[in-house]
Amino acid sequence: MIVHRNMETMHPESIVDIVLTPQFYTLKREQVPVRYIYQAQRIAPSFFEGLLEDNSSVAYYVYREGEYWVFIAYNPDEIADFLRSKGILPSQIGRVVFAQQLASSLKGAVKVGEKEALVVIEGNVVMVPLLGVEKGVLTEIKNSMLPSKGIRLSEAGDTLFSNRQAYWLGAIFVVFGILWIVEGVRYGNLNRMLVAEQERYFAKYPMFQSTYQRESILQKYRTIDTNERKKRDIAKKVAGVIGKGVVLERLSIDQKRYNAVLLVKNSAVVNRLKKDLMRAGLHIEQASEKRIVVGGSL
């Protein structure tokens, strides 16, 4: 299946292979003095500096083509979202290749939609107006022409977290980890201060040095620590259900209650999110196709 911007909505009943037209990627063919693909992948971003609007969501695909290295920059989330809008779910996608990978096997022009065609010009696969192509040179892309290697949108677009979300969640967990350490040090110091104060007090008033008195004072600080642990646990659970198509609008946690508002892109995400919330033990107070509110007591 050739994917282009003007394609009609489809609802495939089986797995389909995808050929992405140049509308979905930026291409560079360069002769660079490297031998291995991992070396080429490291330098790939440098070829697209100033050409891409948002580098944070860009992925790179690199392969060798004769004396040239081919560098392709693409946005996996944007492609997956576009395919969803056309009725193609990531679970229905098989191989995903770029039209450029067919440069050596295309012997004519391939019709794309009603007004355009794919052709090879100086080693690059490009799109041209169909009016400028002779009908006698039109051909089709057969499955046997597709390369075995490509990208996996089922991994890039249908994972629980996109690349950007994974970075943000990673940062959130780092912050939680730092807070955990800071609070641990804080309560450790508090506990040592408490013990020292107890010793001074009991030295002054031995009559109060009883097991009951000790336990009652320590229990007070155990309760404080338990509440803080519950707060961190709630925050982790909420962060854990944020995935593809889910945005956290608000999260508030006080000494007694917690409340979180989650926004969803479409109704298909709602059912998955409800199951995730139930598994996490978070109580759903309100739910609609675009908004879910969770809350409860600590």
Short mmCIF file of C-alpha atoms in Angstrom, two decimals:
data_model
loop_
_atom_site.label_atom_id
_atom_site.label_comp_id
_atom_site.label_asym_id
_atom_site.label_seq_id
_atom_site.Cartn_x
_atom_site.Cartn_y
_atom_site.Cartn_z
CA MET A 1 0.00 0.00 0.00
CA ILE A 2 1.40 3.38 -1.04
CA VAL A 3 0.75 6.00 1.63
CA HIS A 4 0.37 9.63 0.56
CA ARG A 5 -1.28 12.75 1.95
CA ASN A 6 -4.34 12.64 -0.32
CA MET A 7 -5.16 8.96 0.11
CA GLU A 8 -8.70 7.92 0.96
CA THR A 9 -9.76 6.40 4.27
CA MET A 10 -9.33 2.62 4.37
CA HIS A 11 -10.25 -0.14 6.79
CA PRO A 12 -8.03 -3.14 5.97
CA GLU A 13 -9.11 -6.52 7.28
CA SER A 14 -5.60 -7.98 7.30
CA ILE A 15 -1.98 -6.96 7.78
CA VAL A 16 -0.77 -4.52 5.12
CA ASP A 17 2.73 -3.52 4.02
CA ILE A 18 3.35 0.21 3.75
CA VAL A 19 5.42 2.24 1.28
CA LEU A 20 5.90 5.81 2.51
CA THR A 21 6.12 8.50 -0.16
CA PRO A 22 8.62 11.39 0.16
CA GLN A 23 5.82 13.46 1.72
CA PHE A 24 6.58 11.71 5.02
CA TYR A 25 10.35 11.95 5.19
CA THR A 26 13.39 14.10 4.41
CA LEU A 27 16.22 12.51 2.45
CA LYS A 28 19.96 12.99 2.15
CA ARG A 29 22.33 10.87 0.00
CA GLU A 30 25.93 11.50 0.95
CA GLN A 31 29.36 10.02 0.45
CA VAL A 32 30.88 9.90 3.92
CA PRO A 33 34.07 8.13 5.07
CA VAL A 34 32.49 5.61 7.43
CA ARG A 35 32.40 1.82 7.15
CA TYR A 36 29.69 0.72 9.55
CA ILE A 37 26.04 1.59 9.85
CA TYR A 38 26.27 2.47 13.54
CA GLN A 39 28.85 5.12 12.64
CA ALA A 40 26.54 6.54 9.99
CA GLN A 41 23.62 6.57 12.43
CA ARG A 42 25.62 8.66 14.89
CA ILE A 43 26.21 11.43 12.37
CA ALA A 44 22.73 11.31 10.78
CA PRO A 45 21.27 14.27 12.76
CA SER A 46 24.06 16.57 11.55
CA PHE A 47 22.82 16.34 7.94
CA PHE A 48 19.39 17.73 8.84
CA GLU A 49 20.35 20.70 11.02
CA GLY A 50 18.14 23.65 10.09
CA LEU A 51 15.92 21.53 7.82
CA LEU A 52 13.53 20.13 10.42
CA GLU A 53 11.14 22.13 12.60
CA ASP A 54 11.09 19.80 15.61
CA ASN A 55 14.09 17.52 16.07
CA SER A 56 12.82 16.09 19.37
CA SER A 57 10.27 13.86 17.60
CA VAL A 58 12.48 12.85 14.67
CA ALA A 59 13.90 9.38 14.12
CA TYR A 60 16.55 8.41 11.58
CA TYR A 61 16.85 5.47 9.21
CA VAL A 62 20.21 4.84 7.57
CA TYR A 63 21.35 2.34 4.95
CA ARG A 64 24.00 1.96 2.29
CA GLU A 65 23.29 2.36 -1.42
CA GLY A 66 26.39 1.65 -3.48
CA GLU A 67 28.98 4.33 -2.75
CA TYR A 68 26.43 6.46 -0.95
CA TRP A 69 24.94 6.43 2.52
CA VAL A 70 21.22 7.21 2.55
CA PHE A 71 20.01 9.23 5.55
CA ILE A 72 16.25 9.46 6.10
CA ALA A 73 14.65 11.64 8.80
CA TYR A 74 11.02 10.93 9.73
CA ASN A 75 8.51 11.45 12.53
CA PRO A 76 7.11 8.04 13.61
CA ASP A 77 4.35 9.54 15.76
CA GLU A 78 3.14 11.79 12.95
CA ILE A 79 3.07 8.87 10.50
CA ALA A 80 1.24 6.59 12.94
CA ASP A 81 -1.33 9.31 13.67
CA PHE A 82 -1.89 9.89 9.95
CA LEU A 83 -2.45 6.18 9.32
CA ARG A 84 -4.93 6.03 12.19
CA SER A 85 -6.83 8.95 10.66
CA LYS A 86 -7.10 6.88 7.47
CA GLY A 87 -8.46 3.83 9.30
CA ILE A 88 -5.18 1.89 9.53
CA LEU A 89 -4.24 0.85 13.06
CA PRO A 90 -0.62 0.10 14.02
CA SER A 91 -1.62 -3.49 14.78
CA GLN A 92 -2.63 -3.86 11.10
CA ILE A 93 0.73 -2.70 9.75
CA GLY A 94 3.39 -5.14 8.57
CA ARG A 95 6.53 -3.93 6.84
CA VAL A 96 7.04 -0.18 6.53
CA VAL A 97 9.57 0.96 3.93
CA PHE A 98 10.47 4.26 2.36
CA ALA A 99 9.93 4.81 -1.35
CA GLN A 100 13.64 5.65 -1.63
CA GLN A 101 14.48 2.03 -0.78
CA LEU A 102 12.89 1.03 -4.11
CA ALA A 103 15.13 3.31 -6.18
CA SER A 104 17.12 0.46 -7.71
CA SER A 105 14.08 -1.71 -8.51
CA LEU A 106 11.68 0.86 -9.99
CA LYS A 107 11.87 0.66 -13.78
CA GLY A 108 9.05 3.12 -14.49
CA ALA A 109 6.65 5.52 -12.83
CA VAL A 110 4.24 4.41 -10.11
CA LYS A 111 0.86 6.13 -9.98
CA VAL A 112 0.09 7.74 -6.60
CA GLY A 113 -3.51 8.85 -6.23
CA GLU A 114 -5.13 10.62 -9.16
CA LYS A 115 -2.65 13.40 -9.81
CA GLU A 116 0.86 12.27 -8.89
CA ALA A 117 3.42 9.56 -9.55
CA LEU A 118 6.65 8.23 -8.08
CA VAL A 119 9.70 8.35 -10.35
CA VAL A 120 13.44 7.95 -9.92
CA ILE A 121 15.51 11.03 -10.80
CA GLU A 122 19.29 10.89 -10.36
CA GLY A 123 18.98 8.09 -7.84
CA ASN A 124 16.28 9.80 -5.76
CA VAL A 125 12.65 8.68 -5.63
CA VAL A 126 10.49 11.80 -5.97
CA MET A 127 6.85 12.68 -6.63
CA VAL A 128 5.92 14.43 -9.88
CA PRO A 129 2.61 15.46 -11.51
CA LEU A 130 0.98 12.54 -13.28
CA LEU A 131 0.33 14.70 -16.34
CA GLY A 132 4.04 14.74 -17.12
CA VAL A 133 4.33 10.94 -17.14
CA GLU A 134 3.71 8.82 -20.21
CA LYS A 135 1.10 6.12 -19.65
CA GLY A 136 3.34 3.53 -21.25
CA VAL A 137 5.92 3.77 -18.47
CA LEU A 138 3.51 3.31 -15.56
CA THR A 139 4.21 0.29 -13.40
CA GLU A 140 3.19 -1.12 -10.03
CA ILE A 141 5.04 -1.95 -6.84
CA LYS A 142 4.98 -5.69 -6.17
CA ASN A 143 5.55 -7.31 -2.80
CA SER A 144 8.67 -8.99 -4.17
CA MET A 145 10.19 -5.54 -4.71
CA LEU A 146 9.88 -4.54 -1.06
CA PRO A 147 13.12 -4.73 0.94
CA SER A 148 13.20 -6.92 4.02
CA LYS A 149 14.45 -4.10 6.24
CA GLY A 150 12.52 -0.97 7.16
CA ILE A 151 10.94 0.61 10.22
CA ARG A 152 8.39 -0.78 12.65
CA LEU A 153 5.54 1.65 13.22
CA SER A 154 3.82 -0.92 15.41
CA GLU A 155 6.65 -0.24 17.85
CA ALA A 156 7.01 3.46 17.19
CA GLY A 157 3.34 4.38 17.06
CA ASP A 158 1.53 1.82 19.15
CA THR A 159 3.68 1.54 22.21
CA LEU A 160 2.39 2.69 25.53
CA PHE A 161 4.65 5.73 25.30
CA SER A 162 5.90 7.75 22.39
CA ASN A 163 9.54 8.83 22.35
CA ARG A 164 8.69 12.29 23.64
CA GLN A 165 6.39 10.91 26.35
CA ALA A 166 9.07 8.44 27.38
CA TYR A 167 11.54 11.29 27.83
CA TRP A 168 9.01 13.29 29.88
CA LEU A 169 8.07 10.30 32.01
CA GLY A 170 11.73 9.53 32.54
CA ALA A 171 12.23 13.10 33.76
CA ILE A 172 9.20 12.78 36.04
CA PHE A 173 10.53 9.59 37.61
CA VAL A 174 13.93 11.21 38.08
CA VAL A 175 12.23 14.07 39.94
CA PHE A 176 10.28 11.58 42.06
CA GLY A 177 13.52 9.76 42.81
CA ILE A 178 15.22 12.97 43.90
CA LEU A 179 12.22 13.89 46.08
CA TRP A 180 12.28 10.41 47.58
CA ILE A 181 15.96 10.78 48.49
CA VAL A 182 15.51 14.33 49.83
CA GLU A 183 12.53 13.31 51.95
CA GLY A 184 14.35 10.21 53.13
CA VAL A 185 17.28 12.34 54.30
CA ARG A 186 14.88 14.82 55.83
CA TYR A 187 12.96 12.23 57.81
CA GLY A 188 16.17 10.44 58.72
CA ASN A 189 17.50 13.66 60.25
CA LEU A 190 14.14 14.25 61.91
CA ASN A 191 14.18 10.79 63.43
CA ARG A 192 17.72 11.28 64.78
CA MET A 193 16.69 14.62 66.26
CA LEU A 194 13.67 12.94 67.83
CA VAL A 195 15.77 10.19 69.40
CA ALA A 196 18.26 12.72 70.76
CA GLU A 197 15.44 14.84 72.16
CA GLN A 198 13.87 11.76 73.75
CA GLU A 199 17.13 10.82 75.42
CA ARG A 200 17.54 14.30 76.86
CA TYR A 201 13.92 14.33 78.03
CA PHE A 202 14.11 10.89 79.63
CA ALA A 203 17.40 11.80 81.30
CA LYS A 204 15.65 14.79 82.85
CA TYR A 205 12.40 12.95 83.64
CA PRO A 206 13.17 9.22 84.07
CA MET A 207 9.62 8.53 85.21
CA PHE A 208 8.35 9.02 81.65
CA GLN A 209 10.86 6.61 80.13
CA SER A 210 8.43 3.86 79.31
CA THR A 211 7.78 1.71 76.27
CA TYR A 212 4.35 3.26 75.85
CA GLN A 213 5.74 6.80 75.70
CA ARG A 214 8.44 5.82 73.23
CA GLU A 215 6.04 4.04 70.90
CA SER A 216 3.49 6.86 70.93
CA ILE A 217 6.07 9.43 69.88
CA LEU A 218 7.58 7.23 67.19
CA GLN A 219 4.12 6.31 65.87
CA LYS A 220 3.45 9.99 65.19
CA TYR A 221 6.35 10.16 62.77
CA ARG A 222 5.58 6.78 61.26
CA THR A 223 2.15 8.19 60.34
CA ILE A 224 3.75 11.20 58.65
CA ASP A 225 6.09 8.94 56.67
CA THR A 226 3.18 6.65 55.68
CA ASN A 227 1.19 9.61 54.29
CA GLU A 228 4.17 10.80 52.25
CA ARG A 229 4.67 7.31 50.86
CA LYS A 230 0.99 7.21 49.85
CA LYS A 231 1.35 10.54 48.05
CA ARG A 232 4.35 9.30 46.09
CA ASP A 233 2.56 6.04 45.31
CA ILE A 234 -0.46 7.92 43.90
CA ALA A 235 1.79 10.15 41.77
CA LYS A 236 3.61 7.09 40.39
CA LYS A 237 0.34 5.33 39.57
CA VAL A 238 -1.00 8.38 37.70
CA ALA A 239 2.26 8.73 35.76
CA GLY A 240 2.09 5.01 34.94
CA VAL A 241 -1.24 5.29 33.08
CA ILE A 242 -0.17 8.23 30.91
CA GLY A 243 0.39 6.74 27.48
CA LYS A 244 -0.25 7.34 23.81
CA GLY A 245 -3.24 9.66 23.42
CA VAL A 246 -3.45 10.49 27.14
CA VAL A 247 -2.52 13.90 28.58
CA LEU A 248 -2.41 14.78 32.28
CA GLU A 249 -4.26 18.09 32.69
CA ARG A 250 -4.14 18.38 36.47
CA LEU A 251 -2.88 16.44 39.50
CA SER A 252 -3.42 17.53 43.11
CA ILE A 253 -2.58 15.61 46.29
CA ASP A 254 -3.06 16.90 49.83
CA GLN A 255 -3.00 15.27 53.26
CA LYS A 256 -6.36 13.53 52.79
CA ARG A 257 -7.28 13.26 49.09
CA TYR A 258 -5.93 13.04 45.58
CA ASN A 259 -7.48 14.23 42.30
CA ALA A 260 -6.30 13.90 38.70
CA VAL A 261 -7.83 14.96 35.37
CA LEU A 262 -6.78 13.00 32.27
CA LEU A 263 -7.58 14.12 28.72
CA VAL A 264 -7.89 11.53 25.91
CA LYS A 265 -7.69 11.99 22.15
CA ASN A 266 -10.34 9.50 21.07
CA SER A 267 -12.86 7.00 22.40
CA ALA A 268 -10.61 4.04 21.56
CA VAL A 269 -8.12 5.22 24.16
CA VAL A 270 -10.80 5.60 26.86
CA ASN A 271 -11.42 1.86 27.29
CA ARG A 272 -7.72 1.10 27.55
CA LEU A 273 -7.23 3.92 30.03
CA LYS A 274 -10.12 2.73 32.23
CA LYS A 275 -8.58 -0.74 32.44
CA ASP A 276 -5.17 0.73 33.30
CA LEU A 277 -6.74 2.88 36.03
CA MET A 278 -8.56 -0.11 37.52
CA ARG A 279 -5.37 -2.19 37.51
CA ALA A 280 -3.54 0.67 39.22
CA GLY A 281 -6.22 0.87 41.91
CA LEU A 282 -7.23 4.44 41.02
CA HIS A 283 -10.90 5.31 41.53
CA ILE A 284 -12.73 6.78 38.50
CA GLU A 285 -15.09 9.57 39.60
CA GLN A 286 -16.13 10.87 36.17
CA ALA A 287 -15.64 9.56 32.65
CA SER A 288 -16.50 10.79 29.16
CA GLU A 289 -15.09 10.28 25.66
CA LYS A 290 -12.55 13.07 26.11
CA ARG A 291 -12.03 13.39 29.87
CA ILE A 292 -11.58 11.10 32.87
CA VAL A 293 -11.42 12.29 36.47
CA VAL A 294 -9.95 10.06 39.17
CA GLY A 295 -9.83 10.75 42.87
CA GLY A 296 -10.20 9.36 46.34
CA SER A 297 -8.86 9.31 49.85
CA LEU A 298 -5.25 8.57 50.70
#
